[in-house]
Amino acid sequence: MKLQQLRYIWEVSRHDLNVSATAQSLFTSQPGISKQIRLLEDELGLEIFSRSGKHLTHITPAGQQVIAKAGEILREVGSIKKVAQEFKDEQRGTLNLATTHTQARYALPTVISSFIKSYPEVALNMHQGTPVQIAELASEGEVDFAIATEALEHFTDLIMLPCYKWNRCIVVPRGHPLTRVGALTLEQVSNYRLVTYVFGFTGRSKLDEAFSRAGLEPKVVFTATDADVIKTYVRSGLGIGIIAKMAYSKDADSDLVALDASHLFDYSTTMIGCRRGTFLRGYMYKFFELFAPHLTRQRVEDAFNSVNQTEVDEFFLDVALPVK
């Protein structure tokens, strides 16, 4: 059994069983991959992939387990390489992040700027997607950190660390009737057409829960994955917007008014997720602390030594999270 063979079956499974696409991504030949997979199957005495002619059709039940183990082995190999690199040159390396538009646009710019100044030789790559997509990337070891508000809790192999709390504001054009109201109520908000986040994005679940508890049906007429698009459609008169408070800028959005809505909705917590067992290099600890100062190296190490996520959560019960 060769490490190369394990990499081939892993990559083929990640390329929808397309051997040609896998070969292109690995800069090798299609026949070479097919041959090595056959040799591995012969050695194991089982089929990893079912076939129709020369085409792979699906992964066998045994193949599912073999591929899962192959993924674990490949991640451990990656960790060994990180260990070697840390001792060889702690200032060089790569940090892969996956996050949503809101985090990338509003929460991360100053953090990334500070990180690059501290570690100019570390290549930083950012992937954007839905919360589920970025959690999957972290769970599969494709990225080092996933930063999001939703979905991370569904992946039990991720350690989730709380970073900060945030709430919402309601944005309306200047002169809108709601600007002349004192403290807003959900009833008043529900009288207007709403423009807000797609379900599963940026704490949308907290919004839906608040209306449900009040027995109200929000008139959501348009959803988007980022606040800039939401604000654009508020400006067009489509409705009033509900966005993360951090996404409103007095300067850039001077034609809009932000109305406080923190009393209407529960606070949301942005988390940073990392696959359990990941070898954390020195600059990774630095990123944790830049993004969330309470995530000191000792706290992060304690979290990674925990038995489960419940124990991780207990570490932070007495920590006052910053509010954005």
mmCIF file of C-alpha atoms in Angstrom:
data_model
loop_
_atom_site.group_PDB
_atom_site.id
_atom_site.type_symbol
_atom_site.label_atom_id
_atom_site.label_comp_id
_atom_site.label_asym_id
_atom_site.label_seq_id
_atom_site.Cartn_x
_atom_site.Cartn_y
_atom_site.Cartn_z
ATOM 1 C CA MET A 1 0.000 0.000 0.000
ATOM 2 C CA LYS A 2 1.404 3.353 -1.044
ATOM 3 C CA LEU A 3 0.604 6.832 0.176
ATOM 4 C CA GLN A 4 0.183 7.852 -3.455
ATOM 5 C CA GLN A 5 -2.590 5.274 -3.890
ATOM 6 C CA LEU A 6 -4.449 6.635 -0.874
ATOM 7 C CA ARG A 7 -4.173 10.137 -2.277
ATOM 8 C CA TYR A 8 -5.565 8.963 -5.609
ATOM 9 C CA ILE A 9 -8.687 7.333 -4.133
ATOM 10 C CA TRP A 10 -9.242 10.346 -1.889
ATOM 11 C CA GLU A 11 -8.963 12.819 -4.742
ATOM 12 C CA VAL A 12 -11.105 10.735 -7.097
ATOM 13 C CA SER A 13 -13.864 10.701 -4.475
ATOM 14 C CA ARG A 14 -13.567 14.494 -4.214
ATOM 15 C CA HIS A 15 -13.833 14.928 -7.990
ATOM 16 C CA ASP A 16 -17.179 13.135 -8.349
ATOM 17 C CA LEU A 17 -15.406 9.939 -9.511
ATOM 18 C CA ASN A 18 -14.046 11.779 -12.552
ATOM 19 C CA VAL A 19 -10.596 10.254 -13.052
ATOM 20 C CA SER A 20 -9.744 12.647 -15.883
ATOM 21 C CA ALA A 21 -10.440 15.717 -13.716
ATOM 22 C CA THR A 22 -8.489 14.143 -10.867
ATOM 23 C CA ALA A 23 -5.513 13.551 -13.125
ATOM 24 C CA GLN A 24 -5.552 17.180 -14.255
ATOM 25 C CA SER A 25 -5.692 18.449 -10.669
ATOM 26 C CA LEU A 26 -2.765 16.226 -9.655
ATOM 27 C CA PHE A 27 -0.764 16.868 -12.843
ATOM 28 C CA THR A 28 -0.527 13.193 -13.665
ATOM 29 C CA SER A 29 -1.998 10.728 -16.171
ATOM 30 C CA GLN A 30 -5.448 9.185 -16.103
ATOM 31 C CA PRO A 31 -4.158 5.645 -16.874
ATOM 32 C CA GLY A 32 -1.631 5.981 -14.052
ATOM 33 C CA ILE A 33 -4.343 6.788 -11.512
ATOM 34 C CA SER A 34 -6.582 3.966 -12.734
ATOM 35 C CA LYS A 35 -3.715 1.473 -12.532
ATOM 36 C CA GLN A 36 -2.764 2.470 -8.978
ATOM 37 C CA ILE A 37 -6.375 2.237 -7.807
ATOM 38 C CA ARG A 38 -6.631 -1.264 -9.287
ATOM 39 C CA LEU A 39 -3.384 -2.307 -7.600
ATOM 40 C CA LEU A 40 -4.695 -1.045 -4.258
ATOM 41 C CA GLU A 41 -7.988 -2.886 -4.713
ATOM 42 C CA ASP A 42 -6.121 -6.093 -5.605
ATOM 43 C CA GLU A 43 -3.956 -5.751 -2.505
ATOM 44 C CA LEU A 44 -6.975 -5.169 -0.250
ATOM 45 C CA GLY A 45 -9.059 -7.830 -1.951
ATOM 46 C CA LEU A 46 -12.100 -5.597 -2.401
ATOM 47 C CA GLU A 47 -13.542 -3.008 -4.751
ATOM 48 C CA ILE A 48 -13.344 0.601 -3.639
ATOM 49 C CA PHE A 49 -15.261 1.827 -6.678
ATOM 50 C CA SER A 50 -17.976 0.108 -8.684
ATOM 51 C CA ARG A 51 -17.590 0.331 -12.449
ATOM 52 C CA SER A 52 -19.583 0.299 -15.647
ATOM 53 C CA GLY A 53 -17.070 -0.479 -18.354
ATOM 54 C CA LYS A 54 -14.169 1.901 -17.822
ATOM 55 C CA HIS A 55 -16.213 4.426 -15.850
ATOM 56 C CA LEU A 56 -16.490 4.607 -12.065
ATOM 57 C CA THR A 57 -20.159 4.686 -11.074
ATOM 58 C CA HIS A 58 -20.198 4.852 -7.292
ATOM 59 C CA ILE A 59 -18.200 4.176 -4.130
ATOM 60 C CA THR A 60 -18.832 0.783 -2.558
ATOM 61 C CA PRO A 61 -19.748 0.511 1.161
ATOM 62 C CA ALA A 62 -16.282 -0.877 1.874
ATOM 63 C CA GLY A 63 -14.797 1.869 -0.277
ATOM 64 C CA GLN A 64 -16.533 4.526 1.834
ATOM 65 C CA GLN A 65 -14.693 3.314 4.902
ATOM 66 C CA VAL A 66 -11.369 2.894 3.109
ATOM 67 C CA ILE A 67 -11.578 6.413 1.680
ATOM 68 C CA ALA A 68 -12.482 7.861 5.086
ATOM 69 C CA LYS A 69 -9.386 6.218 6.592
ATOM 70 C CA ALA A 70 -7.302 7.427 3.661
ATOM 71 C CA GLY A 71 -8.443 10.966 4.406
ATOM 72 C CA GLU A 72 -7.391 10.621 8.033
ATOM 73 C CA ILE A 73 -3.973 9.312 7.007
ATOM 74 C CA LEU A 74 -3.448 12.120 4.506
ATOM 75 C CA ARG A 75 -4.380 14.717 7.136
ATOM 76 C CA GLU A 76 -1.899 13.169 9.559
ATOM 77 C CA VAL A 77 0.784 13.322 6.863
ATOM 78 C CA GLY A 78 -0.064 16.999 6.445
ATOM 79 C CA SER A 79 0.315 17.498 10.204
ATOM 80 C CA ILE A 80 3.737 15.813 10.150
ATOM 81 C CA LYS A 81 4.826 18.199 7.413
ATOM 82 C CA LYS A 82 3.569 21.143 9.491
ATOM 83 C CA VAL A 83 5.563 19.914 12.498
ATOM 84 C CA ALA A 84 8.702 19.762 10.391
ATOM 85 C CA GLN A 85 8.051 23.193 8.895
ATOM 86 C CA GLU A 86 7.419 24.730 12.329
ATOM 87 C CA PHE A 87 10.820 23.623 13.576
ATOM 88 C CA LYS A 88 12.555 24.456 10.307
ATOM 89 C CA ASP A 89 11.112 27.954 9.833
ATOM 90 C CA GLU A 90 8.286 29.189 12.051
ATOM 91 C CA GLN A 91 7.850 32.348 9.966
ATOM 92 C CA ARG A 92 6.950 30.593 6.705
ATOM 93 C CA GLY A 93 3.940 28.556 5.735
ATOM 94 C CA THR A 94 0.343 28.725 4.571
ATOM 95 C CA LEU A 95 -2.893 29.586 6.346
ATOM 96 C CA ASN A 96 -6.165 28.674 4.663
ATOM 97 C CA LEU A 97 -9.386 30.318 5.843
ATOM 98 C CA ALA A 98 -12.988 29.701 4.850
ATOM 99 C CA THR A 99 -15.622 32.237 5.743
ATOM 100 C CA THR A 100 -18.760 34.065 4.679
ATOM 101 C CA HIS A 101 -19.004 37.382 2.886
ATOM 102 C CA THR A 102 -19.972 39.278 6.042
ATOM 103 C CA GLN A 103 -16.916 38.073 7.953
ATOM 104 C CA ALA A 104 -14.590 38.627 4.992
ATOM 105 C CA ARG A 105 -15.944 42.101 4.286
ATOM 106 C CA TYR A 106 -16.491 43.536 7.763
ATOM 107 C CA ALA A 107 -14.773 41.512 10.491
ATOM 108 C CA LEU A 108 -11.512 40.284 8.967
ATOM 109 C CA PRO A 109 -9.780 43.115 7.024
ATOM 110 C CA THR A 110 -7.943 44.670 10.008
ATOM 111 C CA VAL A 111 -7.107 41.228 11.400
ATOM 112 C CA ILE A 112 -5.629 40.044 8.131
ATOM 113 C CA SER A 113 -3.699 43.285 7.695
ATOM 114 C CA SER A 114 -2.129 42.870 11.149
ATOM 115 C CA PHE A 115 -1.416 39.198 10.536
ATOM 116 C CA ILE A 116 0.373 39.873 7.239
ATOM 117 C CA LYS A 117 2.523 42.536 8.905
ATOM 118 C CA SER A 118 3.538 40.030 11.580
ATOM 119 C CA TYR A 119 4.023 37.116 9.156
ATOM 120 C CA PRO A 120 4.841 38.469 5.695
ATOM 121 C CA GLU A 121 6.197 35.074 4.594
ATOM 122 C CA VAL A 122 2.980 33.199 5.379
ATOM 123 C CA ALA A 123 0.710 32.764 2.353
ATOM 124 C CA LEU A 124 -2.875 33.471 3.416
ATOM 125 C CA ASN A 125 -5.708 32.081 1.296
ATOM 126 C CA MET A 126 -9.377 32.890 1.824
ATOM 127 C CA HIS A 127 -12.300 30.821 0.556
ATOM 128 C CA GLN A 128 -15.840 32.191 0.662
ATOM 129 C CA GLY A 129 -19.023 30.170 0.693
ATOM 130 C CA THR A 130 -22.109 29.246 2.618
ATOM 131 C CA PRO A 131 -21.702 28.328 6.298
ATOM 132 C CA VAL A 132 -22.261 24.661 5.450
ATOM 133 C CA GLN A 133 -19.697 24.770 2.651
ATOM 134 C CA ILE A 134 -17.008 26.355 4.789
ATOM 135 C CA ALA A 135 -17.694 23.991 7.690
ATOM 136 C CA GLU A 136 -17.308 21.067 5.293
ATOM 137 C CA LEU A 137 -13.979 22.452 4.065
ATOM 138 C CA ALA A 138 -12.673 22.601 7.629
ATOM 139 C CA SER A 139 -14.125 19.203 8.502
ATOM 140 C CA GLU A 140 -12.388 17.624 5.501
ATOM 141 C CA GLY A 141 -9.091 19.358 6.258
ATOM 142 C CA GLU A 142 -9.213 21.476 3.108
ATOM 143 C CA VAL A 143 -8.820 24.667 5.164
ATOM 144 C CA ASP A 144 -7.319 25.367 8.568
ATOM 145 C CA PHE A 145 -10.068 27.577 10.000
ATOM 146 C CA ALA A 146 -13.745 28.093 9.273
ATOM 147 C CA ILE A 147 -15.251 31.359 10.509
ATOM 148 C CA ALA A 148 -19.031 31.664 10.592
ATOM 149 C CA THR A 149 -22.110 32.159 12.745
ATOM 150 C CA GLU A 150 -24.218 29.290 11.421
ATOM 151 C CA ALA A 151 -23.745 25.567 10.679
ATOM 152 C CA LEU A 152 -20.427 24.808 12.414
ATOM 153 C CA GLU A 153 -22.196 22.986 15.238
ATOM 154 C CA HIS A 154 -23.380 20.309 12.815
ATOM 155 C CA PHE A 155 -19.832 19.013 12.279
ATOM 156 C CA THR A 156 -18.786 17.052 15.353
ATOM 157 C CA ASP A 157 -15.140 16.748 14.305
ATOM 158 C CA LEU A 158 -14.706 20.532 14.560
ATOM 159 C CA ILE A 159 -13.613 22.352 17.679
ATOM 160 C CA MET A 160 -15.594 25.597 17.809
ATOM 161 C CA LEU A 161 -14.232 28.588 19.679
ATOM 162 C CA PRO A 162 -16.432 31.647 20.381
ATOM 163 C CA CYS A 163 -15.026 34.899 18.986
ATOM 164 C CA TYR A 164 -17.521 37.725 19.453
ATOM 165 C CA LYS A 165 -21.218 38.514 19.800
ATOM 166 C CA TRP A 166 -23.169 40.696 17.430
ATOM 167 C CA ASN A 167 -26.696 41.806 16.716
ATOM 168 C CA ARG A 168 -28.704 43.420 13.965
ATOM 169 C CA CYS A 169 -29.866 46.793 12.809
ATOM 170 C CA ILE A 170 -32.700 47.739 10.501
ATOM 171 C CA VAL A 171 -31.689 49.939 7.589
ATOM 172 C CA VAL A 172 -34.176 52.257 5.912
ATOM 173 C CA PRO A 173 -33.910 55.227 3.550
ATOM 174 C CA ARG A 174 -33.756 58.659 5.151
ATOM 175 C CA GLY A 175 -37.229 60.024 5.828
ATOM 176 C CA HIS A 176 -38.754 56.550 6.223
ATOM 177 C CA PRO A 177 -41.691 56.421 8.728
ATOM 178 C CA LEU A 178 -39.748 54.095 11.042
ATOM 179 C CA THR A 179 -37.156 56.810 11.635
ATOM 180 C CA ARG A 180 -39.807 58.735 13.577
ATOM 181 C CA VAL A 181 -40.608 55.819 15.891
ATOM 182 C CA GLY A 182 -39.060 55.440 19.333
ATOM 183 C CA ALA A 183 -38.128 51.878 20.277
ATOM 184 C CA LEU A 184 -39.071 49.593 17.423
ATOM 185 C CA THR A 185 -41.320 46.593 17.934
ATOM 186 C CA LEU A 186 -41.462 43.408 15.892
ATOM 187 C CA GLU A 187 -45.076 44.221 15.076
ATOM 188 C CA GLN A 188 -44.014 47.492 13.457
ATOM 189 C CA VAL A 189 -41.228 45.782 11.529
ATOM 190 C CA SER A 190 -43.554 43.033 10.323
ATOM 191 C CA ASN A 191 -45.781 45.626 8.648
ATOM 192 C CA TYR A 192 -43.097 46.260 6.017
ATOM 193 C CA ARG A 193 -41.565 44.130 3.299
ATOM 194 C CA LEU A 194 -38.224 42.771 4.466
ATOM 195 C CA VAL A 195 -34.919 42.347 2.683
ATOM 196 C CA THR A 196 -32.475 40.201 4.624
ATOM 197 C CA TYR A 197 -30.075 37.265 4.594
ATOM 198 C CA VAL A 198 -30.675 33.885 3.004
ATOM 199 C CA PHE A 199 -31.670 31.275 5.566
ATOM 200 C CA GLY A 200 -28.561 29.671 7.048
ATOM 201 C CA PHE A 201 -26.473 32.828 6.602
ATOM 202 C CA THR A 202 -25.264 35.385 9.131
ATOM 203 C CA GLY A 203 -27.491 34.516 12.046
ATOM 204 C CA ARG A 204 -30.684 34.394 9.997
ATOM 205 C CA SER A 205 -32.034 31.687 12.324
ATOM 206 C CA LYS A 206 -32.162 34.164 15.230
ATOM 207 C CA LEU A 207 -34.314 36.488 13.136
ATOM 208 C CA ASP A 208 -36.776 33.748 12.224
ATOM 209 C CA GLU A 209 -36.934 32.558 15.834
ATOM 210 C CA ALA A 210 -37.824 36.048 17.095
ATOM 211 C CA PHE A 211 -40.754 36.432 14.699
ATOM 212 C CA SER A 212 -41.927 32.890 15.441
ATOM 213 C CA ARG A 213 -41.940 33.487 19.207
ATOM 214 C CA ALA A 214 -43.996 36.634 18.676
ATOM 215 C CA GLY A 215 -46.471 34.757 16.474
ATOM 216 C CA LEU A 216 -45.664 37.001 13.518
ATOM 217 C CA GLU A 217 -45.043 36.156 9.864
ATOM 218 C CA PRO A 218 -42.300 38.382 8.406
ATOM 219 C CA LYS A 219 -42.883 39.628 4.853
ATOM 220 C CA VAL A 220 -39.517 38.569 3.454
ATOM 221 C CA VAL A 221 -39.580 39.564 -0.219
ATOM 222 C CA PHE A 222 -35.897 39.277 -1.071
ATOM 223 C CA THR A 223 -32.878 37.481 0.402
ATOM 224 C CA ALA A 224 -29.174 37.718 -0.327
ATOM 225 C CA THR A 225 -25.937 36.322 1.045
ATOM 226 C CA ASP A 226 -24.277 39.646 1.806
ATOM 227 C CA ALA A 227 -25.230 42.965 3.337
ATOM 228 C CA ASP A 228 -24.050 45.104 0.423
ATOM 229 C CA VAL A 229 -26.650 43.536 -1.853
ATOM 230 C CA ILE A 230 -29.336 43.907 0.822
ATOM 231 C CA LYS A 231 -28.556 47.618 1.202
ATOM 232 C CA THR A 232 -28.686 48.069 -2.568
ATOM 233 C CA TYR A 233 -32.246 46.750 -2.692
ATOM 234 C CA VAL A 234 -33.283 48.837 0.302
ATOM 235 C CA ARG A 235 -32.087 51.859 -1.646
ATOM 236 C CA SER A 236 -34.203 50.744 -4.610
ATOM 237 C CA GLY A 237 -37.314 50.800 -2.434
ATOM 238 C CA LEU A 238 -37.910 47.059 -2.344
ATOM 239 C CA GLY A 239 -38.278 46.995 1.431
ATOM 240 C CA ILE A 240 -36.535 47.631 4.737
ATOM 241 C CA GLY A 241 -33.349 45.717 5.455
ATOM 242 C CA ILE A 242 -32.234 43.651 8.414
ATOM 243 C CA ILE A 243 -28.451 43.258 8.463
ATOM 244 C CA ALA A 244 -25.602 42.684 10.887
ATOM 245 C CA LYS A 245 -24.930 45.944 12.729
ATOM 246 C CA MET A 246 -21.240 45.765 11.772
ATOM 247 C CA ALA A 247 -22.265 45.922 8.092
ATOM 248 C CA TYR A 248 -23.574 49.492 8.380
ATOM 249 C CA SER A 249 -21.166 52.387 7.846
ATOM 250 C CA LYS A 250 -22.162 55.957 8.655
ATOM 251 C CA ASP A 251 -19.893 57.221 5.891
ATOM 252 C CA ALA A 252 -20.489 54.686 3.121
ATOM 253 C CA ASP A 253 -24.201 54.344 3.909
ATOM 254 C CA SER A 254 -25.008 57.973 4.686
ATOM 255 C CA ASP A 255 -28.160 57.783 2.541
ATOM 256 C CA LEU A 256 -29.529 55.111 4.871
ATOM 257 C CA VAL A 257 -30.479 55.201 8.536
ATOM 258 C CA ALA A 258 -29.579 52.325 10.854
ATOM 259 C CA LEU A 259 -32.183 51.662 13.538
ATOM 260 C CA ASP A 260 -31.161 49.661 16.583
ATOM 261 C CA ALA A 261 -32.740 46.202 16.654
ATOM 262 C CA SER A 262 -30.682 44.564 19.408
ATOM 263 C CA HIS A 263 -33.738 44.505 21.700
ATOM 264 C CA LEU A 264 -35.734 42.597 19.097
ATOM 265 C CA PHE A 265 -33.403 39.685 18.393
ATOM 266 C CA ASP A 266 -31.117 37.418 20.403
ATOM 267 C CA TYR A 267 -27.416 38.041 20.010
ATOM 268 C CA SER A 268 -25.521 35.747 17.668
ATOM 269 C CA THR A 269 -22.016 34.427 18.266
ATOM 270 C CA THR A 270 -19.415 34.155 15.546
ATOM 271 C CA MET A 271 -17.248 31.060 15.938
ATOM 272 C CA ILE A 272 -13.961 29.899 14.544
ATOM 273 C CA GLY A 273 -13.909 26.174 13.817
ATOM 274 C CA CYS A 274 -10.886 23.958 13.404
ATOM 275 C CA ARG A 275 -10.672 20.220 12.855
ATOM 276 C CA ARG A 276 -9.836 18.280 16.007
ATOM 277 C CA GLY A 277 -6.295 16.929 15.871
ATOM 278 C CA THR A 278 -4.972 19.718 13.650
ATOM 279 C CA PHE A 279 -1.369 20.628 14.382
ATOM 280 C CA LEU A 280 -1.423 24.340 15.120
ATOM 281 C CA ARG A 281 1.650 26.275 14.078
ATOM 282 C CA GLY A 282 2.808 29.357 15.959
ATOM 283 C CA TYR A 283 1.321 31.779 13.480
ATOM 284 C CA MET A 284 -2.047 30.003 13.740
ATOM 285 C CA TYR A 285 -2.164 30.779 17.454
ATOM 286 C CA LYS A 286 -1.336 34.369 16.547
ATOM 287 C CA PHE A 287 -4.293 34.505 14.161
ATOM 288 C CA PHE A 288 -6.639 33.237 16.871
ATOM 289 C CA GLU A 289 -5.555 36.017 19.211
ATOM 290 C CA LEU A 290 -5.686 38.751 16.574
ATOM 291 C CA PHE A 291 -9.242 37.796 15.655
ATOM 292 C CA ALA A 292 -10.416 37.245 19.240
ATOM 293 C CA PRO A 293 -7.977 38.509 21.934
ATOM 294 C CA HIS A 294 -9.445 36.184 24.577
ATOM 295 C CA LEU A 295 -8.365 33.174 22.468
ATOM 296 C CA THR A 296 -4.930 33.010 24.034
ATOM 297 C CA ARG A 297 -2.607 30.136 23.259
ATOM 298 C CA GLN A 298 -3.355 28.518 26.618
ATOM 299 C CA ARG A 299 -7.126 28.676 26.097
ATOM 300 C CA VAL A 300 -6.843 27.274 22.594
ATOM 301 C CA GLU A 301 -4.603 24.436 23.786
ATOM 302 C CA ASP A 302 -7.062 23.640 26.586
ATOM 303 C CA ALA A 303 -9.888 23.534 24.043
ATOM 304 C CA PHE A 304 -7.951 21.181 21.768
ATOM 305 C CA ASN A 305 -7.257 18.885 24.710
ATOM 306 C CA SER A 306 -10.946 18.725 25.603
ATOM 307 C CA VAL A 307 -13.033 15.580 25.374
ATOM 308 C CA ASN A 308 -15.944 17.125 23.470
ATOM 309 C CA GLN A 309 -17.543 20.422 22.441
ATOM 310 C CA THR A 310 -19.528 20.628 25.697
ATOM 311 C CA GLU A 311 -16.264 20.757 27.608
ATOM 312 C CA VAL A 312 -14.943 23.394 25.189
ATOM 313 C CA ASP A 313 -18.025 25.530 25.802
ATOM 314 C CA GLU A 314 -17.467 25.286 29.562
ATOM 315 C CA PHE A 315 -14.010 26.861 29.179
ATOM 316 C CA PHE A 316 -15.650 30.045 27.908
ATOM 317 C CA LEU A 317 -18.648 30.334 30.259
ATOM 318 C CA ASP A 318 -16.946 33.059 32.293
ATOM 319 C CA VAL A 319 -15.382 34.851 29.323
ATOM 320 C CA ALA A 320 -17.064 38.145 28.409
ATOM 321 C CA LEU A 321 -17.109 38.069 24.616
ATOM 322 C CA PRO A 322 -16.618 41.388 22.800
ATOM 323 C CA VAL A 323 -19.682 42.818 21.055
ATOM 324 C CA LYS A 324 -19.575 44.162 17.516
#
